[in-house]
């Protein structure tokens, strides 16, 4: 069964500082990997995805993530955080086998940005 | 914008009453999903559909049923609501690029 671990429940960074959010997954084959962001009271917005190919993927809002198969990780990074990045971030792993096309989400990391 | 709406957006109901949540999409996507979001649990899949009248269970399906009689609508029913079903419910669609897009959510409170 697939699973996702986000080890950090809450992270605080200063505006302008760099950011790395950790995500570890468990999946038997090459996974589909996603990062979503959720602002308070809102739905989830897709930041970026990895399916295959280049292991460094670029997303919206200046985010990037790197797939490391040897570490079963898909960490999200941003070189300089803006106050508007304060939100909750979810990593997800996907399976697409037969009629199944399902995502398993991590429990999320809440990002606080101090000015 | 994936053209997903959910109704109602907020609902308060009493224990033991039936509740139906509706998800509507405008872009004819084949796959639709229902998730619940609870603090400390992230999003958990309740049921999903891979076509009209084709549905399957997710990881937390007990106490929930779904129906999909036409492509654009996916209904989630709580046959007899319990306090443990107080949650925020999100509908999602999956597009041809295997990306899931989410609706705005329904906040359900069972008293």
XYZ file of C-alpha atoms in Angstrom:
226
model
C 0.000 0.000 0.000
C 1.179 3.510 -0.737
C 1.829 6.016 2.041
C 3.252 9.481 2.561
C 5.033 10.955 5.564
C 5.486 14.646 6.161
C 7.678 14.744 9.262
C 7.221 18.434 10.044
C 3.792 19.453 11.311
C 4.653 23.130 11.581
C 7.533 25.231 10.202
C 8.271 28.899 10.725
C 10.571 30.845 8.429
C 11.395 34.495 7.987
C 10.315 36.280 4.849
C 13.130 36.114 2.302
C 14.634 32.968 3.793
C 14.822 29.695 1.919
C 12.359 26.892 2.523
C 12.450 23.124 2.338
C 9.446 20.964 3.212
C 10.093 17.270 3.566
C 8.099 14.436 2.061
C 8.857 10.730 2.174
C 6.763 8.180 0.358
C 6.294 4.452 0.199
C 5.244 2.904 -3.067
C 6.162 -0.290 -4.874
C 6.742 1.126 -8.334
C 7.631 4.471 -9.849
C 5.240 6.847 -8.143
C 3.324 9.826 -9.340
C 4.148 12.581 -6.815
C 2.397 15.862 -6.160
C 2.575 18.908 -3.923
C -0.565 20.884 -3.106
C -1.036 24.101 -1.152
C -4.097 25.082 0.871
C -4.731 28.574 2.155
C -7.039 28.934 5.170
C -10.648 28.190 4.297
C -9.774 27.318 0.717
C -9.519 24.241 -1.435
C -6.265 22.667 -2.553
C -4.182 24.063 -5.379
C -1.695 21.969 -7.329
C 1.851 23.344 -7.058
C 3.762 20.765 -9.075
C 3.965 17.115 -10.016
C 6.489 14.424 -10.901
C 5.677 11.530 -13.191
C 8.985 10.621 -14.841
C 12.058 12.148 -16.451
C 13.945 15.050 -14.962
C 14.004 14.596 -11.201
C 13.934 18.337 -10.511
C 10.521 19.741 -11.323
C 9.409 23.331 -11.389
C 6.017 24.485 -10.273
C 3.963 27.586 -9.812
C 4.752 30.449 -7.428
C 8.508 29.806 -7.640
C 8.404 26.364 -6.022
C 10.444 23.366 -7.087
C 10.776 19.791 -5.885
C 13.356 17.085 -6.321
C 12.560 13.388 -6.653
C 15.192 11.177 -5.022
C 14.406 7.525 -5.577
C 17.224 6.286 -3.310
C 15.799 8.262 -0.388
C 12.100 7.831 -1.308
C 11.777 11.571 -0.981
C 10.127 14.420 -2.852
C 11.053 17.578 -0.936
C 9.573 20.943 -1.821
C 11.850 23.989 -1.957
C 11.660 27.702 -2.498
C 14.737 29.955 -2.479
C 13.034 33.010 -0.992
C 9.743 32.816 0.882
C 7.098 35.544 0.665
C 4.568 36.311 3.385
C 1.818 35.123 1.014
C 3.318 31.614 1.060
C 1.938 31.061 4.557
C -0.413 28.099 4.142
C -0.625 24.358 4.604
C 1.279 22.142 2.198
C 0.398 18.582 1.315
C 2.487 15.962 -0.431
C 0.657 13.166 -2.226
C 1.589 9.935 -3.973
C -0.529 8.506 -6.748
C -1.276 5.095 -8.158
C -2.700 4.526 -11.551
C -3.357 0.841 -12.040
C -6.292 -0.476 -14.030
C -9.422 1.379 -13.041
C -7.734 2.821 -9.986
C -6.373 6.334 -10.050
C -5.990 7.377 -6.462
C -3.930 9.757 -4.365
C -2.702 9.197 -0.833
C -1.963 12.411 1.053
C 0.421 13.198 3.844
C -0.877 14.890 6.975
C 0.410 18.263 5.881
C 2.953 20.876 6.981
C 1.739 24.265 8.125
C 4.063 27.068 7.081
C 4.191 30.286 9.053
C 6.130 33.245 7.637
C 7.421 35.946 9.947
C 8.082 39.438 8.691
C -10.414 26.639 -12.636
C -11.586 23.065 -13.200
C -15.260 24.007 -13.074
C -16.042 22.148 -9.867
C -18.807 23.255 -7.541
C -19.977 21.707 -4.310
C -23.293 22.120 -2.562
C -24.105 22.935 0.080
C -21.004 24.785 1.231
C -21.999 24.572 4.867
C -24.430 22.266 6.636
C -25.374 21.533 10.208
C -27.377 18.393 10.818
C -28.399 16.175 13.687
C -27.116 12.718 14.489
C -29.075 10.007 12.701
C -30.309 12.126 9.811
C -29.413 11.390 6.181
C -27.241 13.914 4.359
C -26.360 14.212 0.683
C -23.532 16.330 -0.648
C -23.319 17.168 -4.318
C -20.327 17.677 -6.556
C -20.842 19.100 -10.021
C -18.278 19.466 -12.782
C -18.588 21.138 -16.142
C -15.737 19.558 -18.111
C -16.775 15.898 -18.576
C -13.913 14.384 -16.623
C -14.193 10.648 -16.175
C -12.688 10.398 -12.669
C -14.285 12.043 -9.631
C -13.403 11.687 -5.962
C -14.717 12.424 -2.483
C -12.246 13.152 0.320
C -12.644 14.219 3.909
C -10.176 16.500 5.666
C -9.618 16.356 9.394
C -6.879 17.942 11.515
C -3.884 15.665 11.820
C -5.104 13.345 9.073
C -4.663 15.320 5.882
C -7.087 14.263 3.170
C -8.462 10.759 3.118
C -10.253 9.183 0.190
C -13.853 8.123 0.838
C -15.054 6.921 -2.572
C -14.216 7.561 -6.159
C -15.803 7.077 -9.558
C -14.228 6.139 -12.867
C -17.351 6.594 -14.975
C -21.120 6.756 -14.880
C -22.361 4.107 -12.451
C -18.753 2.954 -11.831
C -17.614 3.607 -8.280
C -15.219 2.099 -5.763
C -14.314 2.472 -2.118
C -11.475 4.463 -0.671
C -9.763 4.079 2.682
C -12.556 5.536 4.861
C -15.756 4.438 3.117
C -17.682 3.033 6.115
C -20.903 4.992 6.679
C -20.815 6.600 3.229
C -22.339 5.743 -0.129
C -22.003 7.417 -3.512
C -23.844 7.585 -6.780
C -23.008 8.810 -10.248
C -25.929 8.707 -12.641
C -24.441 11.243 -15.067
C -20.938 12.391 -15.849
C -21.210 15.807 -14.290
C -22.603 14.879 -10.877
C -21.135 12.788 -8.063
C -23.216 12.494 -4.902
C -21.975 11.537 -1.453
C -24.574 10.286 1.025
C -24.281 9.792 4.748
C -27.148 7.394 5.407
C -27.302 8.162 9.122
C -24.926 10.922 10.130
C -22.728 10.535 13.204
C -20.607 13.058 15.081
C -17.468 11.350 13.760
C -18.499 12.451 10.278
C -18.142 16.099 11.192
C -15.497 17.191 8.716
C -14.708 19.206 5.640
C -15.534 17.291 2.478
C -13.754 17.921 -0.790
C -14.674 16.745 -4.228
C -12.014 16.400 -6.913
C -11.711 15.511 -10.561
C -8.784 13.972 -12.393
C -7.885 15.297 -15.784
C -6.149 13.532 -18.677
C -2.755 14.581 -17.305
C -3.465 12.628 -14.108
C -3.745 15.834 -12.122
C -6.466 16.157 -9.502
C -8.279 19.446 -9.031
C -10.372 20.186 -6.007
C -13.645 21.900 -5.326
C -14.098 24.564 -2.640
C -15.241 22.111 0.033
C -18.317 21.523 2.190
C -18.116 22.031 5.928
C -20.422 19.523 7.626
C -21.220 19.619 11.328
C -23.153 16.761 12.915
C -24.582 17.667 16.315
